[in-house]
């Protein structure tokens, strides 16, 4: 494929993905032939008396209160089901980006509805204006409790959210780790602007402003005056608007998105170009994404498969590529074991995207186990291929797709797993494994099943499969 053809394909893909309205019911993955699984309803298990009882029995050295674990599993399913089955792959990739950029931790509040409320806010705004995402995050109950905005009062302003919103969510830091355009005074003043922001009374998620807690008077944030005008939240929102429009924010977000989509070390020219689109468009994420994916750097062969998959990307890609069906429990279990459990990251920095964080024996062990669980019968959890019509048999799944010969099967499986890339030695290994069932290759023969599973497991544990 030429560079021009690559850009044409990328543009077409973006148009298709961006044309799928996030507000409409989400279509399922094309591999799926049965109705989309429905997540369990989100139920607030942390009523005051149950949470209080759990916390009284929860010592520092004990595990988390088991009474709360079913709810965490429910909110993880709420997000995982969409990532595993939706055709909106770009949308789900962006939802994860925003959820990680504006990181919160379920264990800071133990209210599942808070995380779902925030997650859905990101899903409906994922391609919109950055300032709207920023405000939705700042006013979400998950963020307010996580960074203590809910107890931010004029008598003693809490700086936690103000600090993180400038350091992580907007302006960021420079190459030396120094604040990129803000000072401690800006943090102090911003903290005052957010006084009075809190969560609603009761368990329902939402936003509440308590004027009696708000610090009156003019504040100066990033060189601009912000004054309380009687409308309450407007003052805090104005601080977020100022931060969102700062040049350092444009560069910070551009760099982070380029690292997410192109390379761990994107070129300065690409970052500058994307930052310019961000600024000129008022933080229009749709335009920023188009600028990234149609850039020469995105289509440069040097950046092809240069990004290492996180455990989440590994398991979602594995399940989407193969069309496997399973309980979501083994997915949740493995993700948590690798250190990337959804809604479980304590520090506000979120999960790392750099390869050095995920390329280690511990993570690779669990990713290999996931590959074997998805291919080898009896290895861990029972997982079924393709659809409910294949009976869990790889050969019937492939036969149902119209495949017959060794070459067709190997070509199809390599296309699913490694973009048809294999050295001559690797191809011979796959072919030898495929023929290990004995006799002539035949998808109608039960003796072919185990050989097929071993061949696919070999492809999925090839180091090449670790790269996007």
Short mmCIF file of C-alpha atoms in Angstrom, two decimals:
data_model
loop_
_atom_site.label_atom_id
_atom_site.label_comp_id
_atom_site.label_asym_id
_atom_site.label_seq_id
_atom_site.Cartn_x
_atom_site.Cartn_y
_atom_site.Cartn_z
CA UNK A 1 0.00 0.00 0.00
CA UNK A 2 1.42 3.37 -0.99
CA UNK A 3 1.56 6.38 1.32
CA UNK A 4 -1.28 7.99 -0.63
CA UNK A 5 -3.39 4.84 -0.36
CA UNK A 6 -2.66 4.62 3.37
CA UNK A 7 -3.85 8.17 3.94
CA UNK A 8 -6.94 7.53 1.83
CA UNK A 9 -7.73 4.44 3.89
CA UNK A 10 -7.13 6.31 7.16
CA UNK A 11 -9.38 9.16 6.08
CA UNK A 12 -12.14 6.73 5.10
CA UNK A 13 -11.85 4.89 8.39
CA UNK A 14 -12.08 8.13 10.35
CA UNK A 15 -15.15 9.21 8.40
CA UNK A 16 -16.81 5.88 9.11
CA UNK A 17 -15.96 5.89 12.81
CA UNK A 18 -16.71 9.57 13.39
CA UNK A 19 -19.97 9.17 11.52
CA UNK A 20 -21.28 6.73 14.11
CA UNK A 21 -23.25 8.94 16.49
CA UNK A 22 -22.19 8.21 20.10
CA UNK A 23 -25.70 9.12 21.26
CA UNK A 24 -27.34 6.37 19.19
CA UNK A 25 -27.57 2.68 20.11
CA UNK A 26 -24.21 1.11 19.45
CA UNK A 27 -23.90 -1.55 16.72
CA UNK A 28 -22.20 -4.81 17.55
CA UNK A 29 -18.98 -6.31 16.34
CA UNK A 30 -19.45 -7.95 12.95
CA UNK A 31 -18.20 -11.30 14.31
CA UNK A 32 -21.16 -11.50 16.67
CA UNK A 33 -24.24 -13.39 15.51
CA UNK A 34 -26.24 -13.51 18.72
CA UNK A 35 -27.83 -10.56 20.56
CA UNK A 36 -25.48 -8.26 22.40
CA UNK A 37 -24.93 -9.27 26.03
CA UNK A 38 -26.63 -6.93 28.48
CA UNK A 39 -24.70 -5.71 31.50
CA UNK A 40 -26.22 -6.25 34.91
CA UNK A 41 -28.09 -3.17 36.11
CA UNK A 42 -25.96 -0.85 38.20
CA UNK A 43 -27.18 -1.09 41.76
CA UNK A 44 -25.95 1.06 44.64
CA UNK A 45 -24.75 -1.55 47.11
CA UNK A 46 -23.04 1.02 49.31
CA UNK A 47 -25.97 2.27 51.32
CA UNK A 48 -24.80 4.07 54.41
CA UNK A 49 -25.28 1.20 56.83
CA UNK A 50 -23.64 -1.44 54.61
CA UNK A 51 -20.67 0.77 53.79
CA UNK A 52 -20.24 1.71 57.43
CA UNK A 53 -20.37 -1.95 58.45
CA UNK A 54 -17.83 -2.89 55.80
CA UNK A 55 -15.47 -0.10 56.76
CA UNK A 56 -15.62 -1.00 60.45
CA UNK A 57 -14.52 -4.54 59.57
CA UNK A 58 -11.92 -3.40 57.04
CA UNK A 59 -8.48 -3.35 58.62
CA UNK A 60 -5.46 -1.94 56.84
CA UNK A 61 -4.00 -5.37 56.14
CA UNK A 62 -7.27 -6.92 54.98
CA UNK A 63 -8.55 -7.09 51.39
CA UNK A 64 -11.27 -4.79 50.15
CA UNK A 65 -14.76 -5.25 51.61
CA UNK A 66 -16.27 -8.17 49.71
CA UNK A 67 -19.74 -6.66 49.98
CA UNK A 68 -18.64 -4.01 47.48
CA UNK A 69 -16.91 -6.21 44.92
CA UNK A 70 -20.03 -7.17 42.92
CA UNK A 71 -20.66 -3.50 42.17
CA UNK A 72 -17.10 -2.93 40.92
CA UNK A 73 -17.54 -5.92 38.62
CA UNK A 74 -20.78 -4.44 37.31
CA UNK A 75 -19.25 -1.10 36.39
CA UNK A 76 -16.29 -2.86 34.77
CA UNK A 77 -18.75 -4.91 32.69
CA UNK A 78 -20.61 -1.72 31.77
CA UNK A 79 -17.45 -0.46 30.07
CA UNK A 80 -15.96 -3.77 28.91
CA UNK A 81 -19.05 -4.92 27.04
CA UNK A 82 -18.89 -1.84 24.84
CA UNK A 83 -15.18 -2.25 24.20
CA UNK A 84 -15.54 -5.93 23.35
CA UNK A 85 -18.60 -5.82 21.11
CA UNK A 86 -19.18 -2.34 19.71
CA UNK A 87 -18.18 -1.49 16.14
CA UNK A 88 -17.28 1.99 17.40
CA UNK A 89 -13.67 1.05 18.02
CA UNK A 90 -12.34 4.60 17.78
CA UNK A 91 -15.00 5.88 20.17
CA UNK A 92 -14.18 3.25 22.77
CA UNK A 93 -10.47 3.96 22.39
CA UNK A 94 -11.18 7.63 23.05
CA UNK A 95 -13.49 6.87 25.98
CA UNK A 96 -10.62 5.00 27.60
CA UNK A 97 -8.24 7.86 26.80
CA UNK A 98 -10.47 10.40 28.55
CA UNK A 99 -11.26 8.09 31.46
CA UNK A 100 -7.53 7.62 31.96
CA UNK A 101 -6.65 11.29 31.35
CA UNK A 102 -9.24 12.36 33.93
CA UNK A 103 -8.51 9.39 36.16
CA UNK A 104 -10.67 8.56 39.18
CA UNK A 105 -10.69 5.53 41.45
CA UNK A 106 -13.86 3.68 42.44
CA UNK A 107 -12.35 2.92 45.83
CA UNK A 108 -12.26 6.60 46.70
CA UNK A 109 -16.06 6.68 46.96
CA UNK A 110 -17.46 3.12 46.50
CA UNK A 111 -20.37 4.37 44.42
CA UNK A 112 -20.70 2.56 41.12
CA UNK A 113 -23.14 5.07 39.69
CA UNK A 114 -20.55 7.83 40.06
CA UNK A 115 -18.12 6.04 37.73
CA UNK A 116 -20.82 5.10 35.21
CA UNK A 117 -22.12 8.68 35.21
CA UNK A 118 -18.64 9.98 34.41
CA UNK A 119 -17.89 7.22 31.89
CA UNK A 120 -21.06 8.01 29.94
CA UNK A 121 -20.23 11.73 30.01
CA UNK A 122 -16.94 10.95 28.27
CA UNK A 123 -18.66 8.62 25.79
CA UNK A 124 -21.11 11.30 24.63
CA UNK A 125 -18.43 14.02 24.45
CA UNK A 126 -15.45 11.97 23.23
CA UNK A 127 -15.26 13.73 19.83
CA UNK A 128 -16.47 17.12 21.04
CA UNK A 129 -14.72 20.15 22.51
CA UNK A 130 -12.04 19.57 25.10
CA UNK A 131 -13.44 22.27 27.38
CA UNK A 132 -16.75 20.38 27.58
CA UNK A 133 -14.92 17.20 28.56
CA UNK A 134 -12.93 19.13 31.15
CA UNK A 135 -16.03 20.67 32.71
CA UNK A 136 -17.89 17.34 32.67
CA UNK A 137 -14.95 15.76 34.47
CA UNK A 138 -14.59 18.56 37.02
CA UNK A 139 -18.29 18.51 37.91
CA UNK A 140 -18.61 14.72 38.00
CA UNK A 141 -19.19 13.32 41.49
CA UNK A 142 -16.45 10.72 40.94
CA UNK A 143 -13.85 13.46 40.40
CA UNK A 144 -15.19 15.74 43.12
CA UNK A 145 -14.92 13.02 45.76
CA UNK A 146 -11.65 11.62 44.38
CA UNK A 147 -9.83 14.96 44.56
CA UNK A 148 -11.79 16.39 47.51
CA UNK A 149 -13.66 19.16 45.70
CA UNK A 150 -16.76 18.02 47.55
CA UNK A 151 -15.26 19.30 50.82
CA UNK A 152 -13.64 22.41 49.36
CA UNK A 153 -14.82 25.34 51.49
CA UNK A 154 -13.91 29.02 51.71
CA UNK A 155 -12.57 28.65 55.26
CA UNK A 156 -9.89 26.22 54.09
CA UNK A 157 -9.68 25.83 50.29
CA UNK A 158 -8.57 22.37 49.19
CA UNK A 159 -5.97 22.51 46.41
CA UNK A 160 -6.03 18.89 45.28
CA UNK A 161 -8.27 19.31 42.24
CA UNK A 162 -6.84 22.72 41.29
CA UNK A 163 -3.32 21.28 41.27
CA UNK A 164 -4.17 18.20 39.21
CA UNK A 165 -6.34 20.06 36.74
CA UNK A 166 -3.41 22.34 35.88
CA UNK A 167 -0.62 19.77 36.10
CA UNK A 168 -2.34 16.75 34.53
CA UNK A 169 -5.58 17.72 32.80
CA UNK A 170 -4.64 20.97 31.04
CA UNK A 171 -1.31 22.85 30.93
CA UNK A 172 0.91 19.98 32.08
CA UNK A 173 4.65 20.17 32.68
CA UNK A 174 7.57 20.84 30.35
CA UNK A 175 10.36 18.44 29.36
CA UNK A 176 12.19 19.20 32.61
CA UNK A 177 9.10 18.48 34.70
CA UNK A 178 8.45 22.14 35.53
CA UNK A 179 4.97 23.70 35.39
CA UNK A 180 4.21 24.70 31.80
CA UNK A 181 2.84 28.18 32.41
CA UNK A 182 1.24 28.08 35.85
CA UNK A 183 2.43 28.83 39.38
CA UNK A 184 1.50 27.89 42.93
CA UNK A 185 -0.41 31.18 43.09
CA UNK A 186 -2.59 29.98 40.18
CA UNK A 187 -3.31 26.77 42.08
CA UNK A 188 -4.25 28.75 45.20
CA UNK A 189 -6.59 31.05 43.28
CA UNK A 190 -8.16 28.23 41.27
CA UNK A 191 -8.85 26.30 44.48
CA UNK A 192 -10.85 29.27 45.77
CA UNK A 193 -12.86 29.37 42.55
CA UNK A 194 -13.92 25.75 43.07
CA UNK A 195 -15.10 26.26 46.66
CA UNK A 196 -18.76 25.35 47.05
CA UNK A 197 -18.68 22.62 44.42
CA UNK A 198 -19.98 19.35 45.86
CA UNK A 199 -22.10 16.29 45.20
CA UNK A 200 -25.88 16.10 45.57
CA UNK A 201 -27.43 14.85 48.76
CA UNK A 202 -28.46 11.22 48.45
CA UNK A 203 -26.97 8.54 46.21
CA UNK A 204 -27.91 9.85 42.75
CA UNK A 205 -24.95 11.21 40.76
CA UNK A 206 -24.89 14.87 39.78
CA UNK A 207 -23.56 18.30 40.76
CA UNK A 208 -24.51 20.71 43.54
CA UNK A 209 -23.28 24.21 44.37
CA UNK A 210 -23.43 25.48 47.95
CA UNK A 211 -23.04 29.26 47.82
CA UNK A 212 -22.39 29.58 51.56
CA UNK A 213 -19.17 27.59 51.10
CA UNK A 214 -17.93 29.70 48.21
CA UNK A 215 -15.01 32.11 48.54
CA UNK A 216 -16.15 35.51 47.31
CA UNK A 217 -13.97 38.09 45.64
CA UNK A 218 -11.99 38.35 42.44
CA UNK A 219 -9.40 35.66 41.70
CA UNK A 220 -6.56 35.86 39.21
CA UNK A 221 -5.84 32.60 37.40
CA UNK A 222 -3.29 32.35 34.57
CA UNK A 223 -3.23 36.12 34.29
CA UNK A 224 -7.00 36.52 33.94
CA UNK A 225 -9.49 37.86 36.46
CA UNK A 226 -12.33 35.65 37.58
CA UNK A 227 -15.09 37.16 39.70
CA UNK A 228 -18.14 35.58 41.32
CA UNK A 229 -21.24 36.89 39.56
CA UNK A 230 -23.91 35.22 41.66
CA UNK A 231 -24.43 32.23 39.39
CA UNK A 232 -22.21 29.90 41.40
CA UNK A 233 -20.67 27.28 39.13
CA UNK A 234 -19.88 29.83 36.45
CA UNK A 235 -16.79 30.97 38.34
CA UNK A 236 -15.27 27.50 38.54
CA UNK A 237 -16.25 26.79 34.95
CA UNK A 238 -14.55 30.01 33.88
CA UNK A 239 -11.28 28.81 35.41
CA UNK A 240 -11.60 25.59 33.39
CA UNK A 241 -12.33 27.57 30.23
CA UNK A 242 -9.21 29.68 30.75
CA UNK A 243 -7.07 26.60 31.35
CA UNK A 244 -8.55 24.77 28.36
CA UNK A 245 -7.68 27.63 25.99
CA UNK A 246 -4.09 28.06 27.20
CA UNK A 247 -1.38 27.36 24.56
CA UNK A 248 0.34 24.92 26.92
CA UNK A 249 -2.85 22.88 27.09
CA UNK A 250 -2.94 22.59 23.31
CA UNK A 251 0.61 21.25 23.26
CA UNK A 252 0.09 18.98 26.27
CA UNK A 253 -2.99 17.33 24.75
CA UNK A 254 -1.43 17.19 21.28
CA UNK A 255 1.63 15.39 22.61
CA UNK A 256 -0.41 12.97 24.66
CA UNK A 257 -2.74 12.11 21.76
CA UNK A 258 0.18 11.68 19.36
CA UNK A 259 1.82 9.32 21.84
CA UNK A 260 -1.48 7.44 22.06
CA UNK A 261 -2.01 7.05 18.32
CA UNK A 262 1.35 7.42 16.55
CA UNK A 263 4.54 6.82 18.54
CA UNK A 264 5.95 6.92 22.05
CA UNK A 265 8.32 9.60 20.72
CA UNK A 266 6.28 11.67 18.25
CA UNK A 267 8.13 14.26 16.22
CA UNK A 268 8.13 17.86 17.40
CA UNK A 269 6.74 18.88 14.01
CA UNK A 270 3.71 16.60 14.42
CA UNK A 271 3.04 17.82 17.95
CA UNK A 272 3.25 21.44 16.79
CA UNK A 273 0.89 20.79 13.88
CA UNK A 274 -1.67 18.98 16.03
CA UNK A 275 -1.42 21.64 18.76
CA UNK A 276 -2.15 24.26 16.12
CA UNK A 277 -5.28 22.39 15.02
CA UNK A 278 -6.31 22.08 18.68
CA UNK A 279 -5.92 25.84 19.27
CA UNK A 280 -7.43 27.00 15.97
CA UNK A 281 -10.48 24.76 16.38
CA UNK A 282 -11.14 25.67 20.00
CA UNK A 283 -10.16 22.20 21.16
CA UNK A 284 -12.33 20.31 18.65
CA UNK A 285 -11.25 16.71 19.26
CA UNK A 286 -12.83 15.46 16.04
CA UNK A 287 -10.61 17.78 14.00
CA UNK A 288 -7.58 16.91 16.12
CA UNK A 289 -8.08 13.18 15.48
CA UNK A 290 -8.44 13.72 11.74
CA UNK A 291 -5.23 15.78 11.75
CA UNK A 292 -3.37 12.97 13.52
CA UNK A 293 -4.58 10.04 11.46
CA UNK A 294 -4.08 11.78 8.12
CA UNK A 295 -0.60 13.03 9.00
CA UNK A 296 2.50 11.66 7.22
CA UNK A 297 3.83 10.50 10.61
CA UNK A 298 0.78 8.34 11.27
CA UNK A 299 1.24 6.63 7.91
CA UNK A 300 5.03 6.41 8.14
CA UNK A 301 6.19 2.79 7.96
CA UNK A 302 8.64 3.54 10.78
CA UNK A 303 5.67 4.02 13.11
CA UNK A 304 3.87 0.86 11.97
CA UNK A 305 3.26 -1.33 15.01
CA UNK A 306 5.60 0.79 17.10
CA UNK A 307 3.22 1.02 20.07
CA UNK A 308 3.00 -1.77 22.63
CA UNK A 309 -0.47 -2.91 23.59
CA UNK A 310 -1.55 -2.31 27.15
CA UNK A 311 -3.18 -5.35 28.80
CA UNK A 312 -6.60 -3.82 28.07
CA UNK A 313 -5.74 -3.37 24.39
CA UNK A 314 -4.33 -6.90 24.31
CA UNK A 315 -7.41 -8.62 25.69
CA UNK A 316 -9.95 -6.46 23.83
CA UNK A 317 -8.09 -7.02 20.56
CA UNK A 318 -7.86 -10.74 21.27
CA UNK A 319 -11.57 -11.07 21.86
CA UNK A 320 -12.60 -8.79 19.01
CA UNK A 321 -10.27 -10.41 16.48
CA UNK A 322 -11.38 -13.93 17.28
CA UNK A 323 -15.00 -13.20 18.09
CA UNK A 324 -14.74 -15.27 21.26
CA UNK A 325 -17.56 -15.43 23.75
CA UNK A 326 -16.97 -15.81 27.44
CA UNK A 327 -17.96 -14.76 30.88
CA UNK A 328 -16.42 -11.37 31.58
CA UNK A 329 -14.99 -12.63 34.87
CA UNK A 330 -11.69 -13.97 33.42
CA UNK A 331 -11.17 -10.68 31.59
CA UNK A 332 -11.66 -8.62 34.73
CA UNK A 333 -9.47 -11.01 36.71
CA UNK A 334 -6.59 -10.89 34.24
CA UNK A 335 -6.75 -7.11 33.81
CA UNK A 336 -6.60 -6.58 37.54
CA UNK A 337 -3.73 -9.08 37.81
CA UNK A 338 -1.72 -7.20 35.17
CA UNK A 339 -2.22 -3.95 37.06
CA UNK A 340 -4.80 -2.38 34.73
CA UNK A 341 -8.12 -3.07 36.39
CA UNK A 342 -10.76 -0.65 35.13
CA UNK A 343 -11.70 2.12 37.59
CA UNK A 344 -9.01 0.83 39.98
CA UNK A 345 -6.07 3.20 39.50
CA UNK A 346 -5.33 5.13 42.73
CA UNK A 347 -2.92 7.88 41.52
CA UNK A 348 -4.44 10.74 39.45
CA UNK A 349 -1.80 10.18 36.75
CA UNK A 350 -3.79 7.23 35.38
CA UNK A 351 -2.32 4.14 33.76
CA UNK A 352 0.95 4.45 31.86
CA UNK A 353 1.03 4.12 28.07
CA UNK A 354 4.79 3.63 27.69
CA UNK A 355 6.05 0.19 26.62
CA UNK A 356 8.56 0.06 29.48
CA UNK A 357 5.64 -0.15 31.89
CA UNK A 358 3.97 -3.15 30.22
CA UNK A 359 6.87 -5.15 28.77
CA UNK A 360 7.77 -7.24 31.78
CA UNK A 361 7.55 -10.92 32.67
CA UNK A 362 4.62 -10.45 35.04
CA UNK A 363 2.36 -8.79 32.47
CA UNK A 364 3.53 -11.11 29.68
CA UNK A 365 2.69 -14.13 31.83
CA UNK A 366 -0.92 -13.01 32.19
CA UNK A 367 -1.23 -12.02 28.53
CA UNK A 368 0.07 -15.44 27.50
CA UNK A 369 -2.43 -17.02 29.87
CA UNK A 370 -5.22 -14.98 28.25
CA UNK A 371 -4.14 -16.25 24.82
CA UNK A 372 -4.23 -19.85 26.01
CA UNK A 373 -7.57 -19.37 27.77
CA UNK A 374 -8.97 -18.13 24.46
CA UNK A 375 -7.63 -21.03 22.40
CA UNK A 376 -6.86 -24.18 24.40
CA UNK A 377 -9.92 -26.06 25.75
CA UNK A 378 -9.64 -26.74 29.46
CA UNK A 379 -6.99 -24.09 30.04
CA UNK A 380 -8.61 -21.87 32.63
CA UNK A 381 -12.05 -20.56 31.71
CA UNK A 382 -14.22 -21.97 28.96
CA UNK A 383 -14.25 -19.62 25.99
CA UNK A 384 -16.10 -20.12 22.72
CA UNK A 385 -15.16 -18.99 19.27
CA UNK A 386 -16.98 -16.85 16.75
CA UNK A 387 -20.60 -17.32 17.76
CA UNK A 388 -22.98 -19.68 19.46
CA UNK A 389 -23.32 -21.64 16.19
CA UNK A 390 -19.77 -23.04 16.26
CA UNK A 391 -20.25 -25.07 19.42
CA UNK A 392 -16.98 -23.75 20.75
CA UNK A 393 -15.00 -25.57 18.06
CA UNK A 394 -12.35 -23.64 16.13
CA UNK A 395 -12.68 -25.81 13.03
CA UNK A 396 -16.44 -25.25 12.79
CA UNK A 397 -15.94 -21.52 13.26
CA UNK A 398 -13.44 -21.43 10.38
CA UNK A 399 -15.56 -23.72 8.22
CA UNK A 400 -18.54 -21.46 8.78
CA UNK A 401 -16.49 -18.61 7.36
CA UNK A 402 -16.04 -20.54 4.11
CA UNK A 403 -12.43 -21.61 4.67
CA UNK A 404 -11.21 -25.01 3.54
CA UNK A 405 -7.48 -25.36 2.76
CA UNK A 406 -4.38 -25.06 4.94
CA UNK A 407 -3.30 -21.94 3.07
CA UNK A 408 -6.71 -20.30 3.49
CA UNK A 409 -6.81 -21.06 7.20
CA UNK A 410 -3.26 -19.87 7.88
CA UNK A 411 -3.80 -16.73 5.80
CA UNK A 412 -7.02 -15.92 7.65
CA UNK A 413 -5.55 -16.50 11.11
CA UNK A 414 -2.40 -14.52 10.31
CA UNK A 415 -4.55 -11.68 9.02
CA UNK A 416 -6.51 -11.64 12.27
CA UNK A 417 -3.48 -11.74 14.52
CA UNK A 418 -0.44 -10.30 12.76
CA UNK A 419 -1.63 -8.47 9.63
CA UNK A 420 -0.50 -11.42 7.47
CA UNK A 421 3.09 -10.81 8.57
CA UNK A 422 5.26 -13.88 9.24
CA UNK A 423 8.83 -14.80 8.44
CA UNK A 424 9.45 -17.92 6.39
CA UNK A 425 10.56 -19.72 9.56
CA UNK A 426 7.47 -18.63 11.49
CA UNK A 427 5.17 -19.70 8.66
CA UNK A 428 6.80 -23.12 8.55
CA UNK A 429 6.36 -23.49 12.32
CA UNK A 430 2.66 -22.61 12.01
CA UNK A 431 2.25 -25.03 9.12
CA UNK A 432 4.00 -27.83 10.99
CA UNK A 433 1.81 -27.21 14.04
CA UNK A 434 -1.31 -27.19 11.88
CA UNK A 435 -0.36 -30.56 10.39
CA UNK A 436 0.38 -32.09 13.78
CA UNK A 437 -3.11 -33.53 14.00
CA UNK A 438 -2.08 -36.33 11.65
CA UNK A 439 -3.54 -37.23 8.27
CA UNK A 440 -4.75 -34.82 5.62
CA UNK A 441 -5.94 -31.38 6.72
CA UNK A 442 -9.72 -31.42 6.95
CA UNK A 443 -11.97 -29.05 8.90
CA UNK A 444 -14.58 -31.81 9.08
CA UNK A 445 -12.20 -34.00 11.07
CA UNK A 446 -12.17 -33.75 14.86
CA UNK A 447 -8.44 -34.56 14.82
CA UNK A 448 -7.84 -31.13 13.29
CA UNK A 449 -9.28 -29.25 16.27
CA UNK A 450 -6.36 -29.50 18.70
CA UNK A 451 -3.83 -28.67 15.97
CA UNK A 452 -5.83 -25.56 15.03
CA UNK A 453 -5.96 -24.42 18.64
CA UNK A 454 -2.22 -24.88 19.09
CA UNK A 455 -1.51 -23.00 15.86
CA UNK A 456 -3.64 -20.07 16.91
CA UNK A 457 -2.08 -20.02 20.38
CA UNK A 458 1.35 -19.91 18.75
CA UNK A 459 0.35 -16.86 16.70
CA UNK A 460 -1.13 -15.07 19.71
CA UNK A 461 1.99 -15.60 21.80
CA UNK A 462 4.32 -14.37 19.06
CA UNK A 463 6.03 -11.15 20.29
CA UNK A 464 4.72 -9.42 17.17
CA UNK A 465 1.18 -9.70 18.55
CA UNK A 466 2.16 -7.47 21.47
CA UNK A 467 2.31 -4.44 19.17
CA UNK A 468 -0.52 -2.30 17.86
#
